[in-house]
Coordinates of C-alpha atoms in Angstrom, one line a residue:
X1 CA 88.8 89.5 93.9
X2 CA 88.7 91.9 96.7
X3 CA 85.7 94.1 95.7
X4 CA 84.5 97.6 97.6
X5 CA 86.8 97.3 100.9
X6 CA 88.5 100.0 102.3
X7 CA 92.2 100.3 102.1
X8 CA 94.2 102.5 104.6
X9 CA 97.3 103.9 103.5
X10 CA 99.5 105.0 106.2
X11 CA 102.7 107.5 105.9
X12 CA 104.7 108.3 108.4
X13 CA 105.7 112.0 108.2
X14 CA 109.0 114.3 109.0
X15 CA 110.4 117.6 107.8
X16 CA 108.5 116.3 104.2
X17 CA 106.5 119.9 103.1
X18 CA 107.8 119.7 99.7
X19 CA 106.5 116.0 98.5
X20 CA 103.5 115.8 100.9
X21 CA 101.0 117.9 98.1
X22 CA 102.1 115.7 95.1
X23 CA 102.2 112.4 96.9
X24 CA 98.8 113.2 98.4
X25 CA 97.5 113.9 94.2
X26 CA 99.4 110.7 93.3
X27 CA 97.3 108.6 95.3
X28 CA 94.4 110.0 95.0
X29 CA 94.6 109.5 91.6
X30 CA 95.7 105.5 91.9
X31 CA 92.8 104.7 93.9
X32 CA 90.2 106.7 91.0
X33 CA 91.7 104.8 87.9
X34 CA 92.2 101.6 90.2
X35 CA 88.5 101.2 91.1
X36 CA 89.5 101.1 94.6
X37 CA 88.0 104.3 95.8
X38 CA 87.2 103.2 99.0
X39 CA 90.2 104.7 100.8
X40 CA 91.7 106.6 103.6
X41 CA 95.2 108.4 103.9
X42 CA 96.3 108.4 107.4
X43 CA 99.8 110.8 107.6
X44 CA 101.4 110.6 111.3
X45 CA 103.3 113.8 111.9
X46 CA 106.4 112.3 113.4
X47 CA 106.8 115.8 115.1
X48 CA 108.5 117.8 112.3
X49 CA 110.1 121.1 112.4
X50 CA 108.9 122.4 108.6
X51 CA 105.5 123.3 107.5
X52 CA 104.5 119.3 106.7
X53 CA 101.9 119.8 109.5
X54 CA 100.1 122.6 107.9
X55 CA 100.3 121.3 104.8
X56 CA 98.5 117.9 106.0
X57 CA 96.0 119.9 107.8
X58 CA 94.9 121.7 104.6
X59 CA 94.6 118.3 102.6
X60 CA 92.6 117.4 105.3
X61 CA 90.5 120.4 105.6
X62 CA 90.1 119.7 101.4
X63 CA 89.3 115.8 101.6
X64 CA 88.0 114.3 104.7
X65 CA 89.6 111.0 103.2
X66 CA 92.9 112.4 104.4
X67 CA 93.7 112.1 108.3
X68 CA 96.1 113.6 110.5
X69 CA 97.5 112.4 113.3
X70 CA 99.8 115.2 114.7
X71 CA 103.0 113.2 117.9
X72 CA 104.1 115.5 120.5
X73 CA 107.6 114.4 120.1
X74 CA 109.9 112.7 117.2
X75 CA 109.4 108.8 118.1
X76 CA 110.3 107.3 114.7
X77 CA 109.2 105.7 111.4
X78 CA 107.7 102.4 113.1
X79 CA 106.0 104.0 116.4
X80 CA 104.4 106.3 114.3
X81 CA 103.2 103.3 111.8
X82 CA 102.0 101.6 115.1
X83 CA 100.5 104.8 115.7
X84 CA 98.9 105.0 112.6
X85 CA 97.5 101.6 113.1
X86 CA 96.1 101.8 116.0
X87 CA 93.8 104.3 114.5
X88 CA 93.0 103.2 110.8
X89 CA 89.5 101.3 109.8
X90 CA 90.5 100.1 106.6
X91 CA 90.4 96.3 106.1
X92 CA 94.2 96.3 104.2
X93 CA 96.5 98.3 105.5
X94 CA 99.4 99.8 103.4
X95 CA 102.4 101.7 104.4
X96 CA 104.7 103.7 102.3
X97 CA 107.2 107.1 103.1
X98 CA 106.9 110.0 102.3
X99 CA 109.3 110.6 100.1
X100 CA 108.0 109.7 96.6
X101 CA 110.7 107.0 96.8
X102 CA 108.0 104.6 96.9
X103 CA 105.6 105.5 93.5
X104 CA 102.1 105.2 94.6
X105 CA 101.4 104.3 90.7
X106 CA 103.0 101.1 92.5
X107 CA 100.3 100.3 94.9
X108 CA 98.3 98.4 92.6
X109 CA 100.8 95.7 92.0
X110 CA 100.7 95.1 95.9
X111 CA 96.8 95.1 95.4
X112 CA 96.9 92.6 92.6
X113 CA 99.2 90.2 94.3
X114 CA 97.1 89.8 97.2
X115 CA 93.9 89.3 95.5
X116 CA 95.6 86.3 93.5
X117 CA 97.2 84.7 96.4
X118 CA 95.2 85.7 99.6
X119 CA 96.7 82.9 101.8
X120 CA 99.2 85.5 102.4
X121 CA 98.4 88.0 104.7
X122 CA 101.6 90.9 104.0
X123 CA 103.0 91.9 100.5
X124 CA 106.3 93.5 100.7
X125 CA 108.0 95.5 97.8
X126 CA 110.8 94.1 96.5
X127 CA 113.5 96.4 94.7
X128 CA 115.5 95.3 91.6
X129 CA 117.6 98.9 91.8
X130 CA 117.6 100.3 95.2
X131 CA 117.9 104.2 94.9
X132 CA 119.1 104.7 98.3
X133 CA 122.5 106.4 99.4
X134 CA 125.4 104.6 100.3
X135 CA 125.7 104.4 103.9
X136 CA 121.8 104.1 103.8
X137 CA 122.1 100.7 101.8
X138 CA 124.8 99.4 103.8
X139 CA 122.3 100.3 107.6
X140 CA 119.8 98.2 105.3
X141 CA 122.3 95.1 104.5
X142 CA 123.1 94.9 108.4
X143 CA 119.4 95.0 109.9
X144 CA 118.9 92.4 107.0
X145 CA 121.8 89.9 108.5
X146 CA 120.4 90.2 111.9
X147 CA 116.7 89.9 111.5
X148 CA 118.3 87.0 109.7
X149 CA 120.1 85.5 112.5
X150 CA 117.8 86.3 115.2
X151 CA 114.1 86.1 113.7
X152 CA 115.4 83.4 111.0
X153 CA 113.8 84.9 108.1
X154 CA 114.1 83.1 104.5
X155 CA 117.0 84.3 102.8
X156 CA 114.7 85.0 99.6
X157 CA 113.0 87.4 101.4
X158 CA 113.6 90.9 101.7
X159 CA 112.1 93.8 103.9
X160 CA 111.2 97.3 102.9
X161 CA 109.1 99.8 104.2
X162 CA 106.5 99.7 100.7
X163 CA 104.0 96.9 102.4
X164 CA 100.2 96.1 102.1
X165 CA 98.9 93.5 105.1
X166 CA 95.8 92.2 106.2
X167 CA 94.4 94.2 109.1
X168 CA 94.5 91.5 111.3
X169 CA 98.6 91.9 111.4
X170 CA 98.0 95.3 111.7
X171 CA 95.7 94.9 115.1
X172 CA 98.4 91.9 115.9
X173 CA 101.6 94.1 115.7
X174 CA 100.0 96.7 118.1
X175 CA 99.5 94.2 120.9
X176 CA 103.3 93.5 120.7
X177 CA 105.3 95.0 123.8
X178 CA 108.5 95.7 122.2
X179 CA 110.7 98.9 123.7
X180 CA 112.0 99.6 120.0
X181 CA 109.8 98.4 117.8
X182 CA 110.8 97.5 114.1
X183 CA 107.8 96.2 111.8
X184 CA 109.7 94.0 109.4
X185 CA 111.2 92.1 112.8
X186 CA 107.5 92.2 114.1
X187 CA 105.6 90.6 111.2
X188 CA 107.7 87.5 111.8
X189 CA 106.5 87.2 114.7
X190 CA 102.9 87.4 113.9
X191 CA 102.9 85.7 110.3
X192 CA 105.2 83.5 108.5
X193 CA 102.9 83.8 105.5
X194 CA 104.6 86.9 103.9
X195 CA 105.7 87.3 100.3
X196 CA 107.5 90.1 97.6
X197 CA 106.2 91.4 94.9
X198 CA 109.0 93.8 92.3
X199 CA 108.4 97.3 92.4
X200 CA 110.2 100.2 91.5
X201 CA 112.2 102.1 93.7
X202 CA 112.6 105.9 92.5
X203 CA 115.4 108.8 93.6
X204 CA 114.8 110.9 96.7
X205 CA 112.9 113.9 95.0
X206 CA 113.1 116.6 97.6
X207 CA 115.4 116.7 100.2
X208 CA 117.7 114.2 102.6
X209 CA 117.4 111.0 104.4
X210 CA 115.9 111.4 108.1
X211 CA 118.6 108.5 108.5
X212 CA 122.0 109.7 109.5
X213 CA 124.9 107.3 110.0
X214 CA 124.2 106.8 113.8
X215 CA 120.9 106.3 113.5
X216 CA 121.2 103.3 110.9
X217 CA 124.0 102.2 113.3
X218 CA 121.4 102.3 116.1

C-alpha cells in the first residue's frame, strides 16, 4: 500500500468561477476521509476571462496546499497539464477538469486501483454513461479512431481526461517535443502499461463546454 506520499492533483482552469470553490471543498475533503492528506492542488489558469483567477488566488491565500499557476495567453487543456507538471512535487500525479464532471469522491477508486496493481504506471477513468453533449461525444469517438490507427492503442482501452500516473510519466511527457500536444496520444508513447478503472461521469453543473465544434474538429 502506498502509505504517506504526496499526490498532486492538477486542473486545468478556464472561464470556471462558479465550480472552482466547491470543487476545491470536494477534494479537500476526499483526501481528509481518505487518509491521504499529503496533497497539493495545482490549478493552471488557462488565461480566463471570468473571475476564476481571483477566486484561485483566495483559495490559495486560505490553504497554501492550493497553487496557482496563472498563463499569459489561452494555450489549451494539455499545455497547461504540461504546465502543471512541470511544476508539481507530488510523487502521483492526478488530473481532472474543472467542471465537477469528474466527482473528486471518485479519486479514491483511481488510488485503490494503483495500490493493488502497481505494475501499472497510469489509471485512466473509464465511463459506463458519458454525460457529455452530442457534438462533444462524437469529437471524442474521432480522436479515439485515430489515436487508434496511428498510436495503435488496445481497442479495450479508452482515454479520458480523469487520470492518476506515476510521476515518472509525468517528468516523461514533459521531455516530449510535440507542437500540439495531446496527453492520452503521449502516454503511449512513454508507457504501454496503462489500465481503466469505472468511474462515474456526472452533468456539466455550471456553465458550457470550452469545446466548440471546430475545436473538437481541430
Amino acid at each position: 500500500m502506498m502509505e504517506n506520499i504526496k499526490f498532486s492533483v492538477i486542473i486545468p482552469v478556464y472561464n470556471a468561477e462558479k465550480s472552482l470553490e466547491e470543487l476545491y471543498q470536494r477534494i479537500s475533503l476526499v483526501f481528509e476521509q481518505y487518509e491521504k492528506k499529503d496533497f497539493e492542488l495545482i490549478f493552471v489558469d488557462d488565461s480566463s476571462t471570468d473571475q476564476s483567477y481571483e477566486i484561485m488566488k483566495k483559495l490559495h491565500e486560505d490553504d497554501k496546499r492550493v497553487g496557482v499557476i496563472r498563463l499569459a495567453k489561452n494555450y489549451g487543456q494539455h499545455a497547461a497539464l504540461l504546465c502543471g507538471f512541470r511544476n508539481c512535487i507530488g510523487d502521483y500525479v492526478i488530473t481532472m477538469d474543472d467542471d465537477l464532471q469528474h466527482p473528486p469522491e471518485e479519486i479514491p477508486k483511481l488510488i485503490q486501483f494503483m495500490d493493488e496493481h502497481q505494475e501499472n504506471d497510469v489509471v485512466i477513468g473509464h465511463y459506463d454513461h458519458k454525460k457529455h453533449s452530442f457534438i462533444r461525444n462524437i469529437g471524442s469517438a474521432l480522436s479515439g479512431y485515430v489515436t487508434f490507427r496511428i498510436f495503435h492503442k488496445r481497442k479495450d482501452l479508452q482515454f479520458t481526461s480523469f487520470r492518476l500516473m506515476k510521476r515518472m510519466v509525468a517528468d516523461h511527457l514533459c521531455k516530449l517535443h510535440i507542437n500540439i500536444p495531446r496527453i492520452g496520444n503521449m502516454l503511449l508513447l512513454v508507457t504501454n502499461r496503462i489500465e481503466n478503472v469505472t468511474v462515474e461521469h456526472h452533468i456539466r453543473k455550471y456553465g458550457k463546454s470550452g469545446y466548440g465544434f471546430w475545436q473538437l474538429v481541430r
